[in-house]
PDB file of C-alpha atoms in Angstrom:
ATOM      1  CA  LEU K   1      -5.221  28.989 -48.077  1.00 47.00           C
ATOM      2  CA  GLY K   2      -1.895  29.677 -46.444  1.00 50.00           C
ATOM      3  CA  PHE K   3      -3.615  31.435 -43.553  1.00 48.00           C
ATOM      4  CA  CYS K   4      -5.981  28.500 -43.010  1.00 49.00           C
ATOM      5  CA  CYS K   5      -3.135  25.976 -42.951  1.00 48.00           C
ATOM      6  CA  THR K   6      -1.183  28.021 -40.435  1.00 46.00           C
ATOM      7  CA  LEU K   7      -4.223  28.368 -38.176  1.00 46.00           C
ATOM      8  CA  TRP K   8      -4.917  24.620 -38.292  1.00 45.00           C
ATOM      9  CA  LEU K   9      -1.360  23.774 -37.220  1.00 47.00           C
ATOM     10  CA  THR K  10      -1.488  26.277 -34.384  1.00 49.00           C
ATOM     11  CA  THR K  11      -4.772  25.114 -32.889  1.00 53.00           C
ATOM     12  CA  LEU K  12      -4.694  21.358 -33.454  1.00 53.00           C
ATOM     13  CA  GLY K  13      -0.996  20.577 -33.192  1.00 58.00           C
ATOM     14  CA  PRO K  14      -0.530  21.120 -29.408  1.00 59.00           C
ATOM     15  CA  ALA K  15      -3.798  19.342 -28.551  1.00 57.00           C
ATOM     16  CA  HIS K  16      -2.686  16.316 -30.513  1.00 60.00           C
ATOM     17  CA  ALA K  17       0.684  16.358 -28.743  1.00 59.00           C
ATOM     18  CA  ASP K  18      -1.012  16.507 -25.319  1.00 64.00           C
ATOM     19  CA  ASN K  19      -3.029  13.401 -26.133  1.00 81.00           C
ATOM     20  CA  LEU K  20       0.157  11.525 -26.971  1.00 87.00           C
ATOM     21  CA  ARG K  21       1.774  12.596 -23.706  1.00 90.00           C
ATOM     22  CA  GLU K  22      -1.076  11.431 -21.494  1.00 93.00           C
ATOM     23  CA  THR K  23      -0.274   7.735 -21.735  1.00 95.00           C
ATOM     24  CA  ALA K  24      -1.965   4.905 -19.860  1.00 95.00           C
ATOM     25  CA  LEU K  25       0.812   5.101 -17.280  1.00 97.00           C
ATOM     26  CA  VAL K  26       0.192   8.799 -16.707  1.00 97.00           C
ATOM     27  CA  LYS K  27      -3.542   8.196 -16.303  1.00 97.00           C
ATOM     28  CA  ALA K  28      -2.912   5.321 -13.883  1.00 98.00           C
ATOM     29  CA  VAL K  29      -0.690   7.466 -11.662  1.00 97.00           C
ATOM     30  CA  LYS K  30      -3.188  10.347 -11.709  1.00 97.00           C
ATOM     31  CA  ARG K  31      -5.939   7.999 -10.582  1.00 97.00           C
ATOM     32  CA  ALA K  32      -3.996   6.456  -7.715  1.00 97.00           C
ATOM     33  CA  ALA K  33      -1.796   9.326  -6.493  1.00 97.00           C
ATOM     34  CA  PRO K  34      -4.390  10.997  -4.211  1.00 97.00           C
ATOM     35  CA  SER K  35      -4.599   7.773  -2.178  1.00 98.00           C
ATOM     36  CA  VAL K  36      -0.841   7.308  -1.638  1.00 98.00           C
ATOM     37  CA  VAL K  37       0.412   8.296   1.822  1.00 97.00           C
ATOM     38  CA  ASN K  38       4.007   9.294   2.573  1.00 97.00           C
ATOM     39  CA  ILE K  39       4.954   8.150   6.078  1.00 97.00           C
ATOM     40  CA  ASN K  40       7.715   9.545   8.278  1.00 97.00           C
ATOM     41  CA  THR K  41       8.453   8.061  11.695  1.00 97.00           C
ATOM     42  CA  GLU K  42      10.647   8.776  14.678  1.00 95.00           C
ATOM     43  CA  LYS K  43      11.909   6.626  17.520  1.00 92.00           C
ATOM     44  CA  SER K  44      14.611   6.756  20.181  1.00 87.00           C
ATOM     45  CA  ALA K  45      17.737   4.617  20.047  1.00 81.00           C
ATOM     46  CA  LEU K  46      20.938   4.370  22.034  1.00 69.00           C
ATOM     47  CA  ASP K  47      24.307   4.710  20.359  1.00 64.00           C
ATOM     48  CA  ARG K  48      26.474   1.632  20.775  1.00 59.00           C
ATOM     49  CA  ASP K  49      28.881   3.325  23.148  1.00 53.00           C
ATOM     50  CA  GLN K  50      26.005   4.668  25.253  1.00 50.00           C
ATOM     51  CA  VAL K  51      25.092   1.153  26.351  1.00 47.00           C
ATOM     52  CA  PHE K  52      28.078   1.269  28.697  1.00 49.00           C
ATOM     53  CA  ALA K  53      27.655   4.894  29.720  1.00 45.00           C
ATOM     54  CA  ALA K  54      25.788   4.040  32.941  1.00 47.00           C
ATOM     55  CA  GLY K  55      22.876   6.201  31.892  1.00 51.00           C
ATOM     56  CA  ASN K  56      24.907   9.334  31.219  1.00 57.00           C
ATOM     57  CA  GLY K  57      24.174   9.429  27.479  1.00 62.00           C
ATOM     58  CA  LYS K  58      20.905  10.603  25.989  1.00 70.00           C
ATOM     59  CA  PRO K  59      19.023   8.509  23.408  1.00 76.00           C
ATOM     60  CA  ARG K  60      19.262   9.857  19.894  1.00 82.00           C
ATOM     61  CA  LYS K  61      16.287  10.250  17.591  1.00 86.00           C
ATOM     62  CA  VAL K  62      16.156   7.934  14.564  1.00 90.00           C
ATOM     63  CA  ASN K  63      14.022   8.928  11.608  1.00 93.00           C
ATOM     64  CA  GLY K  64      12.343   6.336   9.411  1.00 95.00           C
ATOM     65  CA  MET K  65      10.239   6.448   6.291  1.00 96.00           C
ATOM     66  CA  GLY K  66       7.674   4.386   4.454  1.00 97.00           C
ATOM     67  CA  THR K  67       4.512   4.575   2.409  1.00 98.00           C
ATOM     68  CA  GLY K  68       0.862   3.745   2.917  1.00 98.00           C
ATOM     69  CA  VAL K  69      -2.390   3.296   1.014  1.00 98.00           C
ATOM     70  CA  VAL K  70      -5.733   4.836   2.002  1.00 98.00           C
ATOM     71  CA  ILE K  71      -8.213   1.962   2.337  1.00 97.00           C
ATOM     72  CA  ASP K  72     -11.087   3.750   4.092  1.00 96.00           C
ATOM     73  CA  GLU K  73     -12.273   7.332   3.680  1.00 97.00           C
ATOM     74  CA  ARG K  74     -12.446   7.719   7.479  1.00 96.00           C
ATOM     75  CA  GLY K  75      -8.640   7.853   7.579  1.00 96.00           C
ATOM     76  CA  TYR K  76      -7.573   4.200   7.757  1.00 97.00           C
ATOM     77  CA  ILE K  77      -4.270   3.526   5.996  1.00 98.00           C
ATOM     78  CA  LEU K  78      -2.590   0.235   5.138  1.00 98.00           C
ATOM     79  CA  THR K  79       1.206  -0.063   5.417  1.00 98.00           C
ATOM     80  CA  ASN K  80       3.886  -2.587   6.384  1.00 98.00           C
ATOM     81  CA  TYR K  81       4.332  -3.597  10.001  1.00 97.00           C
ATOM     82  CA  HIS K  82       8.075  -2.993   9.789  1.00 96.00           C
ATOM     83  CA  VAL K  83       7.424   0.646   8.823  1.00 97.00           C
ATOM     84  CA  ILE K  84       5.707   1.436  12.142  1.00 97.00           C
ATOM     85  CA  ALA K  85       7.205  -1.182  14.492  1.00 95.00           C
ATOM     86  CA  GLU K  86       8.380   0.303  17.787  1.00 92.00           C
ATOM     87  CA  VAL K  87       8.151   3.898  16.559  1.00 96.00           C
ATOM     88  CA  GLU K  88       7.096   6.749  18.822  1.00 95.00           C
ATOM     89  CA  THR K  89       5.584   9.156  16.312  1.00 96.00           C
ATOM     90  CA  ILE K  90       4.076   8.711  12.836  1.00 97.00           C
ATOM     91  CA  ARG K  91       3.465  11.541  10.399  1.00 97.00           C
ATOM     92  CA  ALA K  92       1.323  10.852   7.329  1.00 97.00           C
ATOM     93  CA  SER K  93       1.429  13.260   4.369  1.00 96.00           C
ATOM     94  CA  LEU K  94      -1.067  13.154   1.514  1.00 95.00           C
ATOM     95  CA  ASP K  95      -0.828  14.108  -2.130  1.00 92.00           C
ATOM     96  CA  ASP K  96      -2.952  17.228  -1.563  1.00 91.00           C
ATOM     97  CA  GLY K  97      -0.438  18.593   0.960  1.00 91.00           C
ATOM     98  CA  GLY K  98      -2.338  17.569   4.077  1.00 93.00           C
ATOM     99  CA  SER K  99      -0.185  16.261   6.932  1.00 95.00           C
ATOM    100  CA  TYR K 100      -1.475  14.395   9.983  1.00 96.00           C
ATOM    101  CA  THR K 101      -0.280  12.593  13.077  1.00 96.00           C
ATOM    102  CA  ALA K 102      -1.195   8.916  12.788  1.00 97.00           C
ATOM    103  CA  THR K 103      -1.806   6.214  15.367  1.00 97.00           C
ATOM    104  CA  VAL K 104      -1.411   2.453  15.045  1.00 97.00           C
ATOM    105  CA  ILE K 105      -4.776   0.682  15.080  1.00 95.00           C
ATOM    106  CA  SER K 106      -3.776  -2.961  14.588  1.00 95.00           C
ATOM    107  CA  SER K 107      -0.956  -4.975  13.080  1.00 95.00           C
ATOM    108  CA  ASP K 108       0.124  -8.424  11.939  1.00 95.00           C
ATOM    109  CA  ARG K 109       3.857  -8.993  12.300  1.00 95.00           C
ATOM    110  CA  GLU K 110       3.815 -12.402  10.598  1.00 94.00           C
ATOM    111  CA  HIS K 111       2.335 -11.007   7.371  1.00 96.00           C
ATOM    112  CA  ASP K 112       4.121  -7.648   7.805  1.00 96.00           C
ATOM    113  CA  LEU K 113       0.985  -5.528   7.544  1.00 98.00           C
ATOM    114  CA  ALA K 114      -0.471  -2.830   9.762  1.00 97.00           C
ATOM    115  CA  ILE K 115      -3.370  -0.393   9.897  1.00 98.00           C
ATOM    116  CA  ILE K 116      -2.772   3.186  10.999  1.00 98.00           C
ATOM    117  CA  LYS K 117      -5.327   5.987  11.239  1.00 97.00           C
ATOM    118  CA  VAL K 118      -5.359   9.748  10.837  1.00 97.00           C
ATOM    119  CA  ASP K 119      -8.091  12.129  11.941  1.00 96.00           C
ATOM    120  CA  ALA K 120      -8.516  13.922   8.632  1.00 91.00           C
ATOM    121  CA  THR K 121     -10.633  17.031   8.249  1.00 88.00           C
ATOM    122  CA  LYS K 122     -12.464  15.538   5.274  1.00 92.00           C
ATOM    123  CA  PRO K 123     -13.106  12.090   3.744  1.00 96.00           C
ATOM    124  CA  LEU K 124      -9.934  10.719   2.177  1.00 97.00           C
ATOM    125  CA  PRO K 125      -9.795   9.311  -1.375  1.00 97.00           C
ATOM    126  CA  VAL K 126      -9.633   5.516  -1.242  1.00 97.00           C
ATOM    127  CA  MET K 127      -7.112   3.683  -3.397  1.00 97.00           C
ATOM    128  CA  PRO K 128      -8.786   1.911  -6.368  1.00 96.00           C
ATOM    129  CA  ALA K 129      -8.629  -1.802  -5.563  1.00 94.00           C
ATOM    130  CA  GLY K 130      -7.603  -4.323  -8.179  1.00 95.00           C
ATOM    131  CA  THR K 131      -6.971  -8.048  -7.962  1.00 95.00           C
ATOM    132  CA  SER K 132      -3.717  -9.979  -8.066  1.00 96.00           C
ATOM    133  CA  SER K 133      -5.468 -13.177  -9.161  1.00 93.00           C
ATOM    134  CA  ASP K 134      -5.020 -12.518 -12.879  1.00 94.00           C
ATOM    135  CA  LEU K 135      -1.574 -10.892 -12.983  1.00 97.00           C
ATOM    136  CA  MET K 136       0.479 -11.915 -16.003  1.00 97.00           C
ATOM    137  CA  LEU K 137       4.237 -12.311 -16.411  1.00 97.00           C
ATOM    138  CA  GLY K 138       5.536  -9.283 -18.260  1.00 97.00           C
ATOM    139  CA  GLU K 139       2.505  -7.165 -17.381  1.00 98.00           C
ATOM    140  CA  PRO K 140       3.424  -3.477 -16.831  1.00 98.00           C
ATOM    141  CA  VAL K 141       3.228  -2.293 -13.218  1.00 98.00           C
ATOM    142  CA  ILE K 142       3.961   0.944 -11.371  1.00 98.00           C
ATOM    143  CA  ALA K 143       5.406   1.526  -7.897  1.00 98.00           C
ATOM    144  CA  VAL K 144       4.647   4.725  -6.001  1.00 97.00           C
ATOM    145  CA  GLY K 145       6.244   5.603  -2.696  1.00 96.00           C
ATOM    146  CA  ASN K 146       8.379   7.656  -0.356  1.00 95.00           C
ATOM    147  CA  ALA K 147      11.666   6.420  -1.863  1.00 95.00           C
ATOM    148  CA  PHE K 148      14.598   7.588   0.275  1.00 94.00           C
ATOM    149  CA  GLY K 149      12.283  10.345   1.504  1.00 93.00           C
ATOM    150  CA  TYR K 150      11.536  11.647  -1.994  1.00 95.00           C
ATOM    151  CA  GLN K 151       7.776  11.726  -1.580  1.00 94.00           C
ATOM    152  CA  SER K 152       5.462  10.082  -4.119  1.00 94.00           C
ATOM    153  CA  THR K 153       8.261   8.828  -6.356  1.00 97.00           C
ATOM    154  CA  VAL K 154       6.930   6.938  -9.399  1.00 97.00           C
ATOM    155  CA  THR K 155       8.817   4.048 -11.031  1.00 97.00           C
ATOM    156  CA  SER K 156       7.634   1.545 -13.606  1.00 97.00           C
ATOM    157  CA  GLY K 157       8.484  -1.961 -14.742  1.00 97.00           C
ATOM    158  CA  ILE K 158       6.891  -5.338 -15.280  1.00 98.00           C
ATOM    159  CA  VAL K 159       5.781  -8.365 -13.305  1.00 98.00           C
ATOM    160  CA  SER K 160       9.005 -10.402 -13.272  1.00 97.00           C
ATOM    161  CA  ALA K 161       7.693 -13.480 -11.463  1.00 97.00           C
ATOM    162  CA  LEU K 162       4.769 -14.707  -9.375  1.00 97.00           C
ATOM    163  CA  SER K 163       4.430 -16.828  -6.225  1.00 96.00           C
ATOM    164  CA  ARG K 164       7.926 -16.091  -4.914  1.00 96.00           C
ATOM    165  CA  ASP K 165       8.812 -17.266  -1.394  1.00 94.00           C
ATOM    166  CA  VAL K 166      11.415 -14.938   0.109  1.00 92.00           C
ATOM    167  CA  GLU K 167      13.324 -15.158   3.388  1.00 89.00           C
ATOM    168  CA  ALA K 168      14.158 -11.571   4.309  1.00 80.00           C
ATOM    169  CA  ASN K 169      16.053 -12.408   7.494  1.00 80.00           C
ATOM    170  CA  GLY K 170      16.101 -14.962  10.275  1.00 74.00           C
ATOM    171  CA  THR K 171      12.721 -13.865  11.622  1.00 82.00           C
ATOM    172  CA  GLN K 172      10.741 -12.783   8.543  1.00 88.00           C
ATOM    173  CA  THR K 173       9.682 -15.031   5.686  1.00 92.00           C
ATOM    174  CA  TYR K 174       7.248 -14.034   2.964  1.00 95.00           C
ATOM    175  CA  ARG K 175       5.109 -16.355   0.867  1.00 95.00           C
ATOM    176  CA  ASN K 176       3.571 -15.952  -2.576  1.00 96.00           C
ATOM    177  CA  LEU K 177       5.128 -12.562  -3.382  1.00 97.00           C
ATOM    178  CA  ILE K 178       4.998 -10.684  -6.686  1.00 98.00           C
ATOM    179  CA  GLN K 179       8.459 -10.010  -8.093  1.00 98.00           C
ATOM    180  CA  THR K 180       8.885  -6.838 -10.131  1.00 98.00           C
ATOM    181  CA  ASP K 181      11.674  -4.873 -11.782  1.00 97.00           C
ATOM    182  CA  ALA K 182       9.971  -1.545 -11.051  1.00 97.00           C
ATOM    183  CA  SER K 183      12.570   0.220  -8.903  1.00 95.00           C
ATOM    184  CA  ILE K 184      11.732  -0.180  -5.209  1.00 94.00           C
ATOM    185  CA  ASN K 185      13.902   1.614  -2.654  1.00 94.00           C
ATOM    186  CA  PRO K 186      13.980   2.116   1.118  1.00 94.00           C
ATOM    187  CA  GLY K 187      10.870   4.159   1.885  1.00 95.00           C
ATOM    188  CA  ASN K 188       8.728   2.370  -0.710  1.00 96.00           C
ATOM    189  CA  SER K 189       7.675  -0.200   1.889  1.00 96.00           C
ATOM    190  CA  GLY K 190       3.908  -0.234   2.358  1.00 97.00           C
ATOM    191  CA  GLY K 191       3.231   1.589  -0.888  1.00 97.00           C
ATOM    192  CA  PRO K 192       1.154   0.400  -3.820  1.00 98.00           C
ATOM    193  CA  LEU K 193       2.161  -1.647  -6.805  1.00 98.00           C
ATOM    194  CA  LEU K 194      -0.317  -0.550  -9.478  1.00 98.00           C
ATOM    195  CA  ASN K 195      -1.568  -2.041 -12.705  1.00 98.00           C
ATOM    196  CA  MET K 196      -2.099   0.114 -15.778  1.00 97.00           C
ATOM    197  CA  ASN K 197      -5.681   0.836 -14.694  1.00 97.00           C
ATOM    198  CA  GLY K 198      -4.344   2.628 -11.620  1.00 97.00           C
ATOM    199  CA  GLU K 199      -5.557  -0.151  -9.305  1.00 97.00           C
ATOM    200  CA  VAL K 200      -3.465  -1.487  -6.447  1.00 98.00           C
ATOM    201  CA  VAL K 201      -2.439  -5.107  -7.090  1.00 98.00           C
ATOM    202  CA  GLY K 202       0.300  -5.395  -4.473  1.00 98.00           C
ATOM    203  CA  ILE K 203       1.875  -3.802  -1.397  1.00 98.00           C
ATOM    204  CA  ASN K 204       5.595  -3.205  -1.898  1.00 97.00           C
ATOM    205  CA  VAL K 205       7.519  -4.891   0.884  1.00 96.00           C
ATOM    206  CA  ALA K 206      11.136  -5.828   0.127  1.00 93.00           C
ATOM    207  CA  ILE K 207      14.110  -5.657  -2.208  1.00 92.00           C
ATOM    208  CA  ARG K 208      16.953  -8.070  -2.921  1.00 90.00           C
ATOM    209  CA  ALA K 209      20.045  -6.495  -1.382  1.00 85.00           C
ATOM    210  CA  GLY K 210      22.903  -6.135  -3.827  1.00 84.00           C
ATOM    211  CA  ALA K 211      20.736  -6.839  -6.857  1.00 86.00           C
ATOM    212  CA  MET K 212      19.443  -4.507  -9.520  1.00 90.00           C
ATOM    213  CA  ARG K 213      15.676  -4.075  -9.966  1.00 92.00           C
ATOM    214  CA  ILE K 214      14.580  -7.104  -7.970  1.00 96.00           C
ATOM    215  CA  GLY K 215      11.756  -6.047  -5.707  1.00 96.00           C
ATOM    216  CA  PHE K 216       8.808  -7.788  -4.117  1.00 97.00           C
ATOM    217  CA  ALA K 217       5.194  -6.982  -3.253  1.00 98.00           C
ATOM    218  CA  ILE K 218       2.507  -8.723  -1.213  1.00 98.00           C
ATOM    219  CA  PRO K 219      -0.376  -9.662  -3.550  1.00 98.00           C
ATOM    220  CA  ILE K 220      -3.352  -7.448  -2.799  1.00 97.00           C
ATOM    221  CA  ASP K 221      -5.675 -10.463  -2.610  1.00 95.00           C
ATOM    222  CA  ASP K 222      -3.538 -11.846   0.235  1.00 96.00           C
ATOM    223  CA  ALA K 223      -3.229  -8.446   1.915  1.00 97.00           C
ATOM    224  CA  ARG K 224      -6.974  -7.848   1.708  1.00 94.00           C
ATOM    225  CA  LYS K 225      -7.692 -10.973   3.786  1.00 92.00           C
ATOM    226  CA  VAL K 226      -5.334  -9.769   6.518  1.00 95.00           C
ATOM    227  CA  VAL K 227      -6.891  -6.298   6.390  1.00 95.00           C
ATOM    228  CA  ALA K 228     -10.379  -7.785   6.768  1.00 91.00           C
ATOM    229  CA  ARG K 229      -9.252  -9.453   9.973  1.00 90.00           C
ATOM    230  CA  LEU K 230      -7.365  -6.412  11.282  1.00 92.00           C
ATOM    231  CA  MET K 231     -10.412  -4.200  10.701  1.00 88.00           C
ATOM    232  CA  SER K 232     -13.080  -6.683  11.761  1.00 77.00           C
ATOM    233  CA  ILE K 233     -15.505  -5.645  14.469  1.00 71.00           C
ATOM    234  CA  GLU K 234     -14.084  -8.424  16.648  1.00 70.00           C
ATOM    235  CA  GLN K 235     -10.691  -6.726  16.424  1.00 66.00           C
ATOM    236  CA  MET K 236     -11.815  -3.098  16.422  1.00 67.00           C
ATOM    237  CA  ASN K 237     -14.862  -3.096  18.722  1.00 66.00           C
ATOM    238  CA  HIS K 238     -14.449  -6.416  20.564  1.00 67.00           C
ATOM    239  CA  THR K 239     -17.952  -7.460  19.551  1.00 71.00           C
ATOM    240  CA  PHE K 240     -19.238 -10.625  17.896  1.00 72.00           C
ATOM    241  CA  HIS K 241     -21.575 -11.146  14.925  1.00 77.00           C
ATOM    242  CA  GLY K 242     -21.190 -14.877  14.205  1.00 74.00           C
ATOM    243  CA  LEU K 243     -20.858 -14.567  10.441  1.00 79.00           C
ATOM    244  CA  ASP K 244     -18.202 -16.648   8.699  1.00 75.00           C
ATOM    245  CA  GLY K 245     -17.624 -14.791   5.444  1.00 74.00           C
ATOM    246  CA  LYS K 246     -15.589 -15.836   2.424  1.00 74.00           C
ATOM    247  CA  ASP K 247     -14.003 -13.235   0.170  1.00 73.00           C
ATOM    248  CA  VAL K 248     -14.256 -14.124  -3.520  1.00 75.00           C
ATOM    249  CA  LYS K 249     -12.456 -11.775  -5.871  1.00 70.00           C
ATOM    250  CA  SER K 250     -11.155 -12.202  -9.407  1.00 68.00           C
ATOM    251  CA  ALA K 251     -11.191 -10.291 -12.654  1.00 66.00           C
ATOM    252  CA  GLU K 252     -14.834 -11.357 -13.128  1.00 71.00           C
ATOM    253  CA  LYS K 253     -16.144 -11.673  -9.553  1.00 72.00           C
ATOM    254  CA  ARG K 254     -16.129  -9.425  -6.511  1.00 73.00           C
ATOM    255  CA  GLU K 255     -18.369 -11.128  -3.984  1.00 81.00           C
ATOM    256  CA  LEU K 256     -18.803 -11.928  -0.318  1.00 78.00           C
ATOM    257  CA  HIS K 257     -20.129 -15.425   0.361  1.00 84.00           C
ATOM    258  CA  VAL K 258     -21.706 -16.547   3.628  1.00 86.00           C
ATOM    259  CA  ALA K 259     -19.709 -19.668   4.452  1.00 82.00           C
ATOM    260  CA  GLY K 260     -21.370 -20.277   7.814  1.00 85.00           C
ATOM    261  CA  VAL K 261     -23.344 -18.780  10.688  1.00 86.00           C
ATOM    262  CA  SER K 262     -22.836 -19.539  14.390  1.00 82.00           C
ATOM    263  CA  PRO K 263     -26.020 -20.766  16.112  1.00 83.00           C
ATOM    264  CA  GLU K 264     -27.824 -18.179  18.240  1.00 75.00           C
ATOM    265  CA  SER K 265     -25.447 -15.457  17.038  1.00 81.00           C
ATOM    266  CA  PRO K 266     -26.561 -11.970  15.929  1.00 86.00           C
ATOM    267  CA  ALA K 267     -25.963 -13.085  12.314  1.00 79.00           C
ATOM    268  CA  ALA K 268     -28.248 -16.096  12.788  1.00 83.00           C
ATOM    269  CA  LYS K 269     -30.927 -14.005  14.472  1.00 84.00           C
ATOM    270  CA  ALA K 270     -30.744 -11.542  11.565  1.00 89.00           C
ATOM    271  CA  GLY K 271     -31.613 -14.381   9.183  1.00 86.00           C
ATOM    272  CA  LEU K 272     -28.307 -14.813   7.352  1.00 84.00           C
ATOM    273  CA  GLN K 273     -27.854 -18.266   5.866  1.00 82.00           C
TER     274      GLN K 273
END
């Protein structure tokens, strides 16, 4: 009997402990991590005293950092516009160790979003897409990003507020942001805010300077509409289909509605109504 009891504790005890360790948060991070992109940038800048050096001084290199989210297996990555604005080189590193040079495909300065692309050697894992339409105050959320250059840093918190309007500076104002107390640091910009299912519900964009644990994210439902425009065939291929589509997404529905069709357009000739 003593032998049997000892054997039972040895074989079942650790397995039971492992189950307790693999919480919903751990599972959420595991699901999303392969689709998080760590971004490092470089650009040239003049030192202040070099402005008056009559061209004798050389520009210095300034390194920047940010995060991105894989939104298309062909290598398209969503990030913030301010992460890639005016940079000369972009390096995108993936969770599996792959590192690629990225190029800017399209951007929207007003909404602070941009699409970059890497030429990966294989299809990239796409970030699981959630919806921000049913977020609840107090709901647990997770931020993942290149915080201060510490790649794929994970922090957790809750949804602190919804529909926040934030003026970041004299030229950038954000509307309808998610406020969270999940720690967001420089380098997190462009990274995902996840729900406990490991789905992206927001794109981390800003922090409140001087405050503790007050960060903001663009709702994914708002970001998705900008992405649809940035990656439309009108934008990417300069062609026209004539379809006016409406994106309908909630916890219950994920649909594309045909809102209208331009007369004599390819969409009309194809029979869409």
